Tab-separated table of C-alpha atoms in Angstrom:
chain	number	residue	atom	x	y	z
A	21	UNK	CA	7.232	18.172	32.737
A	22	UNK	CA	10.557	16.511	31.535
A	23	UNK	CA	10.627	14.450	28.553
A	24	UNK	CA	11.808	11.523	30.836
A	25	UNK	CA	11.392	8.009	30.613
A	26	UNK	CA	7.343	7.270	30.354
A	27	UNK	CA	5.550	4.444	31.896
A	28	UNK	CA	9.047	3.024	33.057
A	29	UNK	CA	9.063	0.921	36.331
A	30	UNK	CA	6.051	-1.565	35.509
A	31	UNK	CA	3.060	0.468	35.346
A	32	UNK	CA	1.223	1.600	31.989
A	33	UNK	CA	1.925	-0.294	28.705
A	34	UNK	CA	3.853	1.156	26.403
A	35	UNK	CA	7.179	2.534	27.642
A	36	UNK	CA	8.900	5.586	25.500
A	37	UNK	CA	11.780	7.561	25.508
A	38	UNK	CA	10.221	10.842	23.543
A	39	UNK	CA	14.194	12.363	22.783
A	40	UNK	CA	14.818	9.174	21.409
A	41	UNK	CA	11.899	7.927	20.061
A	42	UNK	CA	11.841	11.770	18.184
A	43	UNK	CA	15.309	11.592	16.741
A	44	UNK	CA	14.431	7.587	15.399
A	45	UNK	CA	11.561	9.385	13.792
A	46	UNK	CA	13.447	11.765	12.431
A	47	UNK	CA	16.562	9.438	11.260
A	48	UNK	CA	13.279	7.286	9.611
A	49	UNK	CA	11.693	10.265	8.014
A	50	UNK	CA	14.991	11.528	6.417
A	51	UNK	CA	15.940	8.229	5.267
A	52	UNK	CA	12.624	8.370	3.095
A	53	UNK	CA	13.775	11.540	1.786
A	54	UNK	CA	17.311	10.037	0.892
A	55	UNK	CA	15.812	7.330	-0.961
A	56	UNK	CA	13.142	9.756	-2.783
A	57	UNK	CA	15.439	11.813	-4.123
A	58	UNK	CA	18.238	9.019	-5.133
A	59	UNK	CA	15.573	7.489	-6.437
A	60	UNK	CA	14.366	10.032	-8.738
A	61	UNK	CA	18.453	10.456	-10.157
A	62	UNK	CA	18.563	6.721	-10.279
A	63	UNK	CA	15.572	6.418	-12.480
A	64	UNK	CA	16.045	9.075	-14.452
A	65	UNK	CA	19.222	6.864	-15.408
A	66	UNK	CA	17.531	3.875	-15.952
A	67	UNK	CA	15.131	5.325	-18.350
A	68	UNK	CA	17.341	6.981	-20.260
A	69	UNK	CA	20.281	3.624	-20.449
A	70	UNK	CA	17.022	1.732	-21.942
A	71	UNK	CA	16.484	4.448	-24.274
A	72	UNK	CA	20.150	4.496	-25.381
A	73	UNK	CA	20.154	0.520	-24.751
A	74	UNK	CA	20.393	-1.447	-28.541
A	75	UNK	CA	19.391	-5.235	-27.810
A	76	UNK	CA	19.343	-7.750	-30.417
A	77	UNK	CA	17.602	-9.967	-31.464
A	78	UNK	CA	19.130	-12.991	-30.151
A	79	UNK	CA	19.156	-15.240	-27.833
A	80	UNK	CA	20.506	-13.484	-25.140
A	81	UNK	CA	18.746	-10.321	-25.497
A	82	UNK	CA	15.349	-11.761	-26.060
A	83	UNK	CA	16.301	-13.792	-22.578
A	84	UNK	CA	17.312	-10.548	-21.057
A	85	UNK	CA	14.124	-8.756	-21.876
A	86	UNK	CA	11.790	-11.742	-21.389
A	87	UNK	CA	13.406	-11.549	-17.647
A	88	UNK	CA	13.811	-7.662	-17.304
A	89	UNK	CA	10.253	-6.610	-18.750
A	90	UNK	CA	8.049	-8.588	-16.479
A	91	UNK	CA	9.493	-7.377	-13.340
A	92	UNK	CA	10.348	-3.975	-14.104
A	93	UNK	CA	6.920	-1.720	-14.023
A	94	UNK	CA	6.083	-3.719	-10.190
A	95	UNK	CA	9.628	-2.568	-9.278
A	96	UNK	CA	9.258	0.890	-10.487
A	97	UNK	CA	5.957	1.212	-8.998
A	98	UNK	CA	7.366	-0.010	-5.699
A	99	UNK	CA	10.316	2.138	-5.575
A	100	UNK	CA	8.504	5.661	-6.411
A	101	UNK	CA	5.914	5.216	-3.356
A	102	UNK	CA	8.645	3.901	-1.173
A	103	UNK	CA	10.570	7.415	-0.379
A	104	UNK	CA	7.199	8.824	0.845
A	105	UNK	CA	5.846	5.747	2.676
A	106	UNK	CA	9.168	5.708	4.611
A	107	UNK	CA	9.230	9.486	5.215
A	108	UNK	CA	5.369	9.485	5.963
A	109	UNK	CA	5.880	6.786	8.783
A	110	UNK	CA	8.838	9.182	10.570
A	111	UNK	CA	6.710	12.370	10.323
A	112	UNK	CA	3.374	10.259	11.764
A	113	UNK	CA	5.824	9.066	13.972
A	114	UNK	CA	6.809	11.897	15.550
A	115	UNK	CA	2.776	12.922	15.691
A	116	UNK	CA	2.277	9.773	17.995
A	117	UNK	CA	5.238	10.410	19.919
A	118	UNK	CA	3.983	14.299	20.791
A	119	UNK	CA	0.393	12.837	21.445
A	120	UNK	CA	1.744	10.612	23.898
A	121	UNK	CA	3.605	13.172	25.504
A	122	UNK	CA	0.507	15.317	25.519
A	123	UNK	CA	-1.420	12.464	27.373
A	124	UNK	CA	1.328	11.602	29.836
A	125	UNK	CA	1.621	15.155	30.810
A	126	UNK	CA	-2.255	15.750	30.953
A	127	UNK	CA	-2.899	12.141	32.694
A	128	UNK	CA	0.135	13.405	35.253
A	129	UNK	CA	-2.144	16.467	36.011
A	130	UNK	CA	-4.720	14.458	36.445
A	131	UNK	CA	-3.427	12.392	38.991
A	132	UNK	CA	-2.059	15.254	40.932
A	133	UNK	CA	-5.303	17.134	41.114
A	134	UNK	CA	-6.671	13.908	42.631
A	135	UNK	CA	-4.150	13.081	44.862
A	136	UNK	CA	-4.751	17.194	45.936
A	137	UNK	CA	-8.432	16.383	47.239
């Protein structure tokens, strides 16, 4: 069976295009990837400029930290789980659009052996 149009025309629920529902999988997994490993440069960087950063004491470093402190752990935290969150919803994805396949195919069978008696 082609990887047509399923469900198109009124009947079932949930209408997919597997090629393109794959390759929007795909496109979302790798974009999780992207991130994940830009990510990983980008804080190495980070770290490392508040290593080499020298603030004063005055009033406008104490503002900048009192601003930057606060929010940056939440951020961090955020950004490291985000690269595999992203990539783990393409490759799940792509699962649910091969299941659906699966049961479009099998119900297809189905419906032919029935029509057959």
């Amino acid at each position: 069976m082609s990887e047509g149009p399923i469900n198109f025309g009124g009947a079932g629920d949930i209408d997919m295009l597997p090629t393109e529902a794959r390759a929007a999988m795909r496109r979302l997994q790798q974009a999780g990837t992207a991130f994940g490993n830009r990510w990983t440069v980008l804080s190495t960087a980070i770290r490392t400029g508040e290593l080499e950063a020298n603030t004063g004491f005055d009033t406008l470093s104490k503002g900048f930290r009192d601003a930057y402190n606060p929010a940056k752990e939440p951020i961090q935290q955020a950004s490291d789980a985000t690269g595999g969150a992203v990539g783990g919803l393409g490759a799940q994805g792509n699962q649910i659009v091969g299941q659906y396949v699966q049961s479009a195919q099998r119900d297809a069978a189905r419906m032919r052996a029935v029509g057959d008696l």
